[in-house]
mmCIF file of C-alpha atoms and ligand atoms in Angstrom:
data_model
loop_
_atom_site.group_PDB
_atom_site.id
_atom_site.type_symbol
_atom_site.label_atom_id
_atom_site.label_comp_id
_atom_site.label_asym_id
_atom_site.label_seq_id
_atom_site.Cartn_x
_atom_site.Cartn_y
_atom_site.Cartn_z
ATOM 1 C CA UNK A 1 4.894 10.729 -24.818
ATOM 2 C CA UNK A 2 1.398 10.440 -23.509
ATOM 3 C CA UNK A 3 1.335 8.630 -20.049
ATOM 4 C CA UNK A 4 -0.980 5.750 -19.375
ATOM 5 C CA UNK A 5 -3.677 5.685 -16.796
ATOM 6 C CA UNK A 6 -4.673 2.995 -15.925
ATOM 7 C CA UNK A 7 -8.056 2.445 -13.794
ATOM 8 C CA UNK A 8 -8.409 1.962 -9.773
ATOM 9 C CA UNK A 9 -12.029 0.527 -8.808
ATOM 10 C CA UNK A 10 -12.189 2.136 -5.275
ATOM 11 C CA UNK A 11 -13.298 0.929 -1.867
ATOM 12 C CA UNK A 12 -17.158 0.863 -1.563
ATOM 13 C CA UNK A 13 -17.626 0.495 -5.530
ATOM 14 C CA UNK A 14 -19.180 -2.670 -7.618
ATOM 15 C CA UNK A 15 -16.491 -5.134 -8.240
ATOM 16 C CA UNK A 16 -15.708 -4.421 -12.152
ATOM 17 C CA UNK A 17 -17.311 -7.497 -14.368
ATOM 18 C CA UNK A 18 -15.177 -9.992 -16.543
ATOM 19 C CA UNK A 19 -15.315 -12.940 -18.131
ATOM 20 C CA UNK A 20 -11.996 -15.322 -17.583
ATOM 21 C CA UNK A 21 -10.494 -18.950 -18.402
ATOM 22 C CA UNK A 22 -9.243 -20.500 -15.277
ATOM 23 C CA UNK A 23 -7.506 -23.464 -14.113
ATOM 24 C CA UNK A 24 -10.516 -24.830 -12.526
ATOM 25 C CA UNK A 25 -13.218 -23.529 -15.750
ATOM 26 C CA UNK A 26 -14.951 -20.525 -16.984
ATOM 27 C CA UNK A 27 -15.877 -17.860 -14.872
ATOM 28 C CA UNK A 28 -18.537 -14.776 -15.235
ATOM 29 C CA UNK A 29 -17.415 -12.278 -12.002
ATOM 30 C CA UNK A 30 -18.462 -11.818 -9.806
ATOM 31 C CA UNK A 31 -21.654 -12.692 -10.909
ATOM 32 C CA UNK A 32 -20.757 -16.559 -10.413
ATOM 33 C CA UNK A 33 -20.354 -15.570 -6.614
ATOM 34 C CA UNK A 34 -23.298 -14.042 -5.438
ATOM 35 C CA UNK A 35 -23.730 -14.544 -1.919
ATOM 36 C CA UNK A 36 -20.632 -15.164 -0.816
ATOM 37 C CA UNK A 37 -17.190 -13.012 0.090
ATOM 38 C CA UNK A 38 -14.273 -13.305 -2.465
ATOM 39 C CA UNK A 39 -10.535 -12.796 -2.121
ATOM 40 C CA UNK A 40 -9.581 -11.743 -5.617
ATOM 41 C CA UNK A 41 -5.669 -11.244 -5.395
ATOM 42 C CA UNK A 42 -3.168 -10.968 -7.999
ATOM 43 C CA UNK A 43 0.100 -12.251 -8.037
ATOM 44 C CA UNK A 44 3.277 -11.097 -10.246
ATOM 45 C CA UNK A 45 4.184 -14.244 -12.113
ATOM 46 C CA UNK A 46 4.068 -18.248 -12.023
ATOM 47 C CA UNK A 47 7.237 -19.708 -11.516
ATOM 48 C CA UNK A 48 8.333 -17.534 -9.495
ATOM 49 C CA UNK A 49 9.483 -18.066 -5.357
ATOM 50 C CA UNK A 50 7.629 -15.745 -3.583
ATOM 51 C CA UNK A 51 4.657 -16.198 -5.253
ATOM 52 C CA UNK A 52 4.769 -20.221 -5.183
ATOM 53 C CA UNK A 53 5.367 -19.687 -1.046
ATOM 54 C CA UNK A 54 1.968 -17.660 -1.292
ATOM 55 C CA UNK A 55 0.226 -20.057 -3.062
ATOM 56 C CA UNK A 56 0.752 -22.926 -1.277
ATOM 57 C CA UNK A 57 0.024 -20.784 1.765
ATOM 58 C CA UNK A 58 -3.565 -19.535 0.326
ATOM 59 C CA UNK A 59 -4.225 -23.033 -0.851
ATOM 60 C CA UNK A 60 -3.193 -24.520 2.950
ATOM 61 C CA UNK A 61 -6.084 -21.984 3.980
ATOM 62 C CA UNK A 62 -8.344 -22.308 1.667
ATOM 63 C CA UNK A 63 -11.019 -24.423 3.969
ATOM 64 C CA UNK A 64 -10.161 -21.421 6.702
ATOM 65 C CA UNK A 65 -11.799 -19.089 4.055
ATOM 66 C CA UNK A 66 -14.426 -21.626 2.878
ATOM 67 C CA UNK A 67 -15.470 -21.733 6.355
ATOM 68 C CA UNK A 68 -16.199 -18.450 6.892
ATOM 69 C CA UNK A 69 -18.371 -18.053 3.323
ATOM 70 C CA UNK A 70 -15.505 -16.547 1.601
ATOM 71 C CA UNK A 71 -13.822 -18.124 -1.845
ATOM 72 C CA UNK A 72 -10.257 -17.170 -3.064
ATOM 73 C CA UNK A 73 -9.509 -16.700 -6.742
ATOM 74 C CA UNK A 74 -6.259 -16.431 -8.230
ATOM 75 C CA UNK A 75 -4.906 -14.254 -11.173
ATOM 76 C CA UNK A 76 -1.437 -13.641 -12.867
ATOM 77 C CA UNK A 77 -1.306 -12.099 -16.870
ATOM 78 C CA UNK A 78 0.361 -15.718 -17.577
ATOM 79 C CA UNK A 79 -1.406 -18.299 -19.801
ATOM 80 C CA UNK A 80 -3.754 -21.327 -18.448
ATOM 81 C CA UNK A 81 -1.026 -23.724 -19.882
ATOM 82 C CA UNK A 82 1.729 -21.781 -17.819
ATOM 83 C CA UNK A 83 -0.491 -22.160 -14.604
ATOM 84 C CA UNK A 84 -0.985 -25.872 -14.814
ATOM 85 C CA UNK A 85 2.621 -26.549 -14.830
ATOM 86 C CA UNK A 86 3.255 -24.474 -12.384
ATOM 87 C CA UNK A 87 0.596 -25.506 -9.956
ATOM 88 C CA UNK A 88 1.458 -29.383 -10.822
ATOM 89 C CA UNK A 89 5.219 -28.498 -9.928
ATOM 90 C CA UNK A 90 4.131 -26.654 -7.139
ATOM 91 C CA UNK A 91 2.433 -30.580 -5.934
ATOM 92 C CA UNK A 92 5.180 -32.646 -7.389
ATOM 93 C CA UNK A 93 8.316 -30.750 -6.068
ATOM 94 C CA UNK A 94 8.116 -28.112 -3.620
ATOM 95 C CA UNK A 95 7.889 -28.195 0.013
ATOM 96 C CA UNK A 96 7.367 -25.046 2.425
ATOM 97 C CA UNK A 97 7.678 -24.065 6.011
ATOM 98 C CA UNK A 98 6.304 -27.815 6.681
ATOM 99 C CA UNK A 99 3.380 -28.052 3.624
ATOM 100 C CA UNK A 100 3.978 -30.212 0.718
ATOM 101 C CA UNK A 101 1.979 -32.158 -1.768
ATOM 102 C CA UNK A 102 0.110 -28.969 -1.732
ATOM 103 C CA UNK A 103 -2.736 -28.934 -4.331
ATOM 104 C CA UNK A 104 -4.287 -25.676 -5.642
ATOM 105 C CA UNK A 105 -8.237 -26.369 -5.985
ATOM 106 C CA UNK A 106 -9.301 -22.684 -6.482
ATOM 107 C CA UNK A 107 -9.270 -20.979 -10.014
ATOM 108 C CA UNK A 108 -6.540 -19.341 -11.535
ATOM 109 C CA UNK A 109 -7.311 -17.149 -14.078
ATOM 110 C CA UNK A 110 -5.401 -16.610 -17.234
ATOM 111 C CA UNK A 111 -5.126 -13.263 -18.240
ATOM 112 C CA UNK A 112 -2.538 -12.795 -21.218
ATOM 113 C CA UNK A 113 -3.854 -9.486 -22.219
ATOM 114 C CA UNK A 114 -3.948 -8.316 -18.958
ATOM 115 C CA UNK A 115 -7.564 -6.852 -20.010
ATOM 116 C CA UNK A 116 -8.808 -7.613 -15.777
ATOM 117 C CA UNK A 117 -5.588 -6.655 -14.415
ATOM 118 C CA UNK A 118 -5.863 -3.546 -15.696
ATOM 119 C CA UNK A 119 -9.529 -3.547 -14.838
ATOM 120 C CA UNK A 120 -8.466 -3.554 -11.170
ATOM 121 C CA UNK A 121 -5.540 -1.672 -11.359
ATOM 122 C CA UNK A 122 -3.115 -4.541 -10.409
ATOM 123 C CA UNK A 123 -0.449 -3.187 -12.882
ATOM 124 C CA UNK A 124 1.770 -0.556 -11.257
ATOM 125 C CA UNK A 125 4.020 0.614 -14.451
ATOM 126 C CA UNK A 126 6.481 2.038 -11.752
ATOM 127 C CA UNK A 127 6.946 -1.287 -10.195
ATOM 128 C CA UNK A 128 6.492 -3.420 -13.405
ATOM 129 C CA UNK A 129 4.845 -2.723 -16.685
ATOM 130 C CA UNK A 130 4.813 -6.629 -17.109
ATOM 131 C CA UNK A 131 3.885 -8.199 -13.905
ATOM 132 C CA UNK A 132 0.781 -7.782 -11.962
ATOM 133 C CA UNK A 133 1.660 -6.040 -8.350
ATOM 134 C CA UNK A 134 0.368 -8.459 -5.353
ATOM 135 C CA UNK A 135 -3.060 -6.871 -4.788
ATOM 136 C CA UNK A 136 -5.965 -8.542 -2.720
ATOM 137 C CA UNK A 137 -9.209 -7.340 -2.958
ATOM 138 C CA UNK A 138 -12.016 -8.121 -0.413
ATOM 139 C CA UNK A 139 -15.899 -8.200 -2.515
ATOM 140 C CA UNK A 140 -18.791 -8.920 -0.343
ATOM 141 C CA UNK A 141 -21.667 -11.144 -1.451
ATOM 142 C CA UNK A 142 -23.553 -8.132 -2.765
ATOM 143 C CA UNK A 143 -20.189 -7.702 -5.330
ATOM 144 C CA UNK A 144 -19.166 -4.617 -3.679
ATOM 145 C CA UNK A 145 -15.039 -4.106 -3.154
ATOM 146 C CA UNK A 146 -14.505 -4.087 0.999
ATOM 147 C CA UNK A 147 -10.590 -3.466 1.129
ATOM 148 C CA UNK A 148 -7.919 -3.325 -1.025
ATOM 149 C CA UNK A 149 -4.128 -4.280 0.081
ATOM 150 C CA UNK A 150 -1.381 -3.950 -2.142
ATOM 151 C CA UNK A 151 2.836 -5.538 -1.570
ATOM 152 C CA UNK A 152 4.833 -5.278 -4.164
ATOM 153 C CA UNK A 153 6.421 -7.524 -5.809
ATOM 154 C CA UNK A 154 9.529 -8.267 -3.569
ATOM 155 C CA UNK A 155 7.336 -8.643 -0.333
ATOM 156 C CA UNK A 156 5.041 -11.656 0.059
ATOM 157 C CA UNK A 157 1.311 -11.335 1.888
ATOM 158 C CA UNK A 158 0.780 -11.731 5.460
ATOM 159 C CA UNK A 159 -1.796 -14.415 5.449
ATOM 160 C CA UNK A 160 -2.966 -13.812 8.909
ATOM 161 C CA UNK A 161 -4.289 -10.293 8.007
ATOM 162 C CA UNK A 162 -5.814 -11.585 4.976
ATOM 163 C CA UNK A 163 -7.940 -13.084 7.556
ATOM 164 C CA UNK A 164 -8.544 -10.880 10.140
ATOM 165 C CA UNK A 165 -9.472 -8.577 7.205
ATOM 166 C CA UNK A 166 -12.333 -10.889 6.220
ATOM 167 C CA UNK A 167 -13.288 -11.628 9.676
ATOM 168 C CA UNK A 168 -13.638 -7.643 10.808
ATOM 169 C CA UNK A 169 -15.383 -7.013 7.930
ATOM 170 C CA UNK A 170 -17.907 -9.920 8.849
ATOM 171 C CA UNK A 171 -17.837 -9.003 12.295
ATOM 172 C CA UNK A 172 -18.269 -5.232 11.528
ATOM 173 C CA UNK A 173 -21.390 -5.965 9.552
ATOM 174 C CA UNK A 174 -22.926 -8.420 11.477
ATOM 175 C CA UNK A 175 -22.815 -6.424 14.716
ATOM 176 C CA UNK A 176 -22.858 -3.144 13.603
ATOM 177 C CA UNK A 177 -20.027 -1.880 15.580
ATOM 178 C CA UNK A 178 -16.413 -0.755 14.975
ATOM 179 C CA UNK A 179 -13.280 -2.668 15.735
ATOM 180 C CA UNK A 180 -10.170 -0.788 17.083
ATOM 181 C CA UNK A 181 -6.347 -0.856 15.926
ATOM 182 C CA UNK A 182 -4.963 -4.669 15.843
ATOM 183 C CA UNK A 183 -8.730 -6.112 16.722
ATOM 184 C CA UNK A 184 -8.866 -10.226 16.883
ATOM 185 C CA UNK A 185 -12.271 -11.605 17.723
ATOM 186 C CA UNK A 186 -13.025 -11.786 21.546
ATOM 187 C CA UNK A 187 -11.294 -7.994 21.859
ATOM 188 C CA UNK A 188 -13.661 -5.135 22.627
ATOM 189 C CA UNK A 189 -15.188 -3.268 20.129
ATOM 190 C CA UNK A 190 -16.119 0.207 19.579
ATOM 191 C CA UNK A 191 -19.486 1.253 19.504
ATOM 192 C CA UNK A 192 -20.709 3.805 16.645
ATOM 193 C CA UNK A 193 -21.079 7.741 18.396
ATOM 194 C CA UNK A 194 -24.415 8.099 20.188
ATOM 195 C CA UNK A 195 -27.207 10.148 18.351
ATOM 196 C CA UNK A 196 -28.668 13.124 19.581
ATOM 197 C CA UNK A 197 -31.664 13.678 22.457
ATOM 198 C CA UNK A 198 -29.469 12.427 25.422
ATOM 199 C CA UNK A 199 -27.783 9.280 24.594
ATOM 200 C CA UNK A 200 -24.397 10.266 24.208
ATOM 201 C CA UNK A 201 -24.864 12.088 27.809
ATOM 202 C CA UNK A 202 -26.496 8.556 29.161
ATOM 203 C CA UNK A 203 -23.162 6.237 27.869
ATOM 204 C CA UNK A 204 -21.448 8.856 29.468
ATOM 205 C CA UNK A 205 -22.600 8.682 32.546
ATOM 206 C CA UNK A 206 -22.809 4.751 32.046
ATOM 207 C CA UNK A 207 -26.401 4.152 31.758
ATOM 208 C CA UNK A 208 -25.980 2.139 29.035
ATOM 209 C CA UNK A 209 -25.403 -1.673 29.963
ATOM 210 C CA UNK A 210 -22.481 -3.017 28.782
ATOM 211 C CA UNK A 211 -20.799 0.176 27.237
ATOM 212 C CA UNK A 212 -17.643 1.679 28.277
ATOM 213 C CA UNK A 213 -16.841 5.566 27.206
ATOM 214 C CA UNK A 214 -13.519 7.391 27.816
ATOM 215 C CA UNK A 215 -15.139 10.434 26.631
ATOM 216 C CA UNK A 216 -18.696 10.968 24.235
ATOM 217 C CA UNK A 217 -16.672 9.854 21.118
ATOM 218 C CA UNK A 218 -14.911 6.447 22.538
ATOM 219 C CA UNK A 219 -17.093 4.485 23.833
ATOM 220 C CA UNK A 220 -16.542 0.507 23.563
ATOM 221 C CA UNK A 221 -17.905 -2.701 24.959
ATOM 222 C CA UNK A 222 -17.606 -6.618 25.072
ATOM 223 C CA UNK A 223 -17.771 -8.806 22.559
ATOM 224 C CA UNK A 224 -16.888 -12.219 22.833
ATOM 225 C CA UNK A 225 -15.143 -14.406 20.667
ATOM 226 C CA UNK A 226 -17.777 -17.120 20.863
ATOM 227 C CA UNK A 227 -20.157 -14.626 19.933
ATOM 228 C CA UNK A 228 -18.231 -13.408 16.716
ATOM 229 C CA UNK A 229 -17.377 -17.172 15.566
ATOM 230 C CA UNK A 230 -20.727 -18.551 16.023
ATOM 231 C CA UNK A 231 -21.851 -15.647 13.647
ATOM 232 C CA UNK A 232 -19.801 -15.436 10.986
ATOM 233 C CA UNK A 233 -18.478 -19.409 10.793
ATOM 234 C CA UNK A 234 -20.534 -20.829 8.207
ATOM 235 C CA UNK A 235 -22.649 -23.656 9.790
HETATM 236 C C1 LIG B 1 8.509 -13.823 -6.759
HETATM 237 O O1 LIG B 1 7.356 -14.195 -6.641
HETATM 238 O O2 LIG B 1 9.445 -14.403 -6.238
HETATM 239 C C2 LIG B 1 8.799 -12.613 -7.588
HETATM 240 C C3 LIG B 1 8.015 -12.327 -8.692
HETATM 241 C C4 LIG B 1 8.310 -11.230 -9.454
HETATM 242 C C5 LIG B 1 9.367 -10.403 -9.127
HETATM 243 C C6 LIG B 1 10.117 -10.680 -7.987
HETATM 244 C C7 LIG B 1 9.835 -11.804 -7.222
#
C-alpha cells in the first residue's frame, strides 16, 4: 500500500496560509497577525486530561505572551461545537495546580478535516493517525516559522520554555547576539565570531569593551536583564 507523506513547513520558511472557524471567529493566517509573534500549537483532542491541564495553563499565561507582542492560537481536528463545551467545562468544573474558573479567550480553531494539521505536519501517523501530536510553532511578525517543538501525546508542554523560546528569539533579534545552553534574560550572551582584518585578534586580546573570549570562536559579554525586558516587553 502506498504510504502517506504528509508535509513539514521547516524552520526559517513562511508560515503555510489557511483559512479557519474558531471559537473566538474567523481567521485568515497568519495574515490576520501581521506584526506580531504567534504561538500556533496543536493539541491531540478536547476532552481529554492532559490537554485540559495545558489549556488552562496557556490561558493562565496568556497576558505573559500578550505582553511581550506575542498571541497564542489553539487547534485540535475536533469541531467548534466540541470546543465550546469543552472550554465551558473547562470554566465550570475543573480546577488545576491552584487555577480555576479558568476562561479560554484565544481562538480555537476547528479543524475536522484536518486540512491545517496536515498543513503543518501536526499528524504523526506513528503516534496517531487521528489525533494531532502536541506541536508549537513560533511565527514572527513577518509570518516566518522561528522554532518548532513537538511532545507527544502522553507528555504535556513545559510552559516555561514556551517562553524562554519566545523571549530568546526576541532577545536574539533585537540584540543581534547569540544566547548559550539554558539562557534566561540577565545571563551573558554570546557574541557572533569576529570578521576578518584584526578583530577577532583585538577581542582576543580584550580590546573590545565589554567582551569576554575563551578562545577566537567564544567570545561573550553582559547583558542585563533590565536591558532585555525593557526591549522586548511591549510598552
Ligand atoms: C490527553 O490530553 O490527556 C491525551 C490526549 C490524547 C491521548 C492521550 C492523552
Amino acid at each position: 500500500m502506498e504510504e502517506k507523506v504528509f508535509s513539514m513547513p521547516r524552520i526559517g520558511e513562511k508560515a503555510p496560509e489557511f483559512k479557519a472557524i474558531t471559537t473566538q471567529g474567523d481567521i485568515c493566517f497568519p495574515a490576520d497577525y501581521e506584526g506580531k509573534w504567534v504561538i500556533l500549537f496543536s493539541h491531540p483532542a478536547d476532552f481529554t486530561p492532559v490537554c485540559t491541564s495545558e489549556f488552562m495553563t496557556f490561558a493562565s499565561m496568556e497576558e505573559e505572551f500578550k505582553a511581550l507582542n506575542c498571541e497564542l492560537v489553539g487547534l485540535s481536528v475536533d469541531g467548534l461545537y466540541s470546543h465550546i463545551a469543552w472550554l465551558r467545562t473547562i470554566k465550570e468544573k475543573i480546577e488545576f495546580k491552584g487555577m480555576k474558573n479558568v476562561e479560554v479567550n484565544f481562538p480555537l480553531i476547528e479543524d475536522i478535516t484536518m486540512e491545517v494539521a496536515k498543513k503543518y505536519g501536526m499528524m504523526m501517523p506513528g503516534e496517531s493517525s487521528t489525533k494531532a501530536v502536541r506541536a508549537v510553532f513560533f511565527i514572527d511578525p513577518k509570518g516566518f516559522i522561528r522554532t518548532i517543538i513537538y511532545y507527544p501525546l502522553s507528555l504535556g508542554r513545559n510552559f516555561d520554555e514556551l517562553k524562554r523560546v519566545l523571549m530568546g528569539l526576541r532577545t536574539a533579534d533585537e540584540f543581534g547576539i547569540a544566547l548559550p545552553a539554558d539562557w534566561r534574560p540577565g545571563d551573558d550572551v554570546i557574541v557572533p565570531t569576529a570578521g576578518s582584518c584584526g578583530t577577532a585578534k583585538d577581542r582576543m586580546d580584550g580590546k573590545e569593551e565589554g567582551i569576554e573570549c575563551k578562545d577566537w570562536f567564544f567570545c561573550m559579554k553582559k547583558l542585563p536583564k533590565e536591558k532585555v525586558m525593557d526591549k522586548i516587553l511591549k510598552k
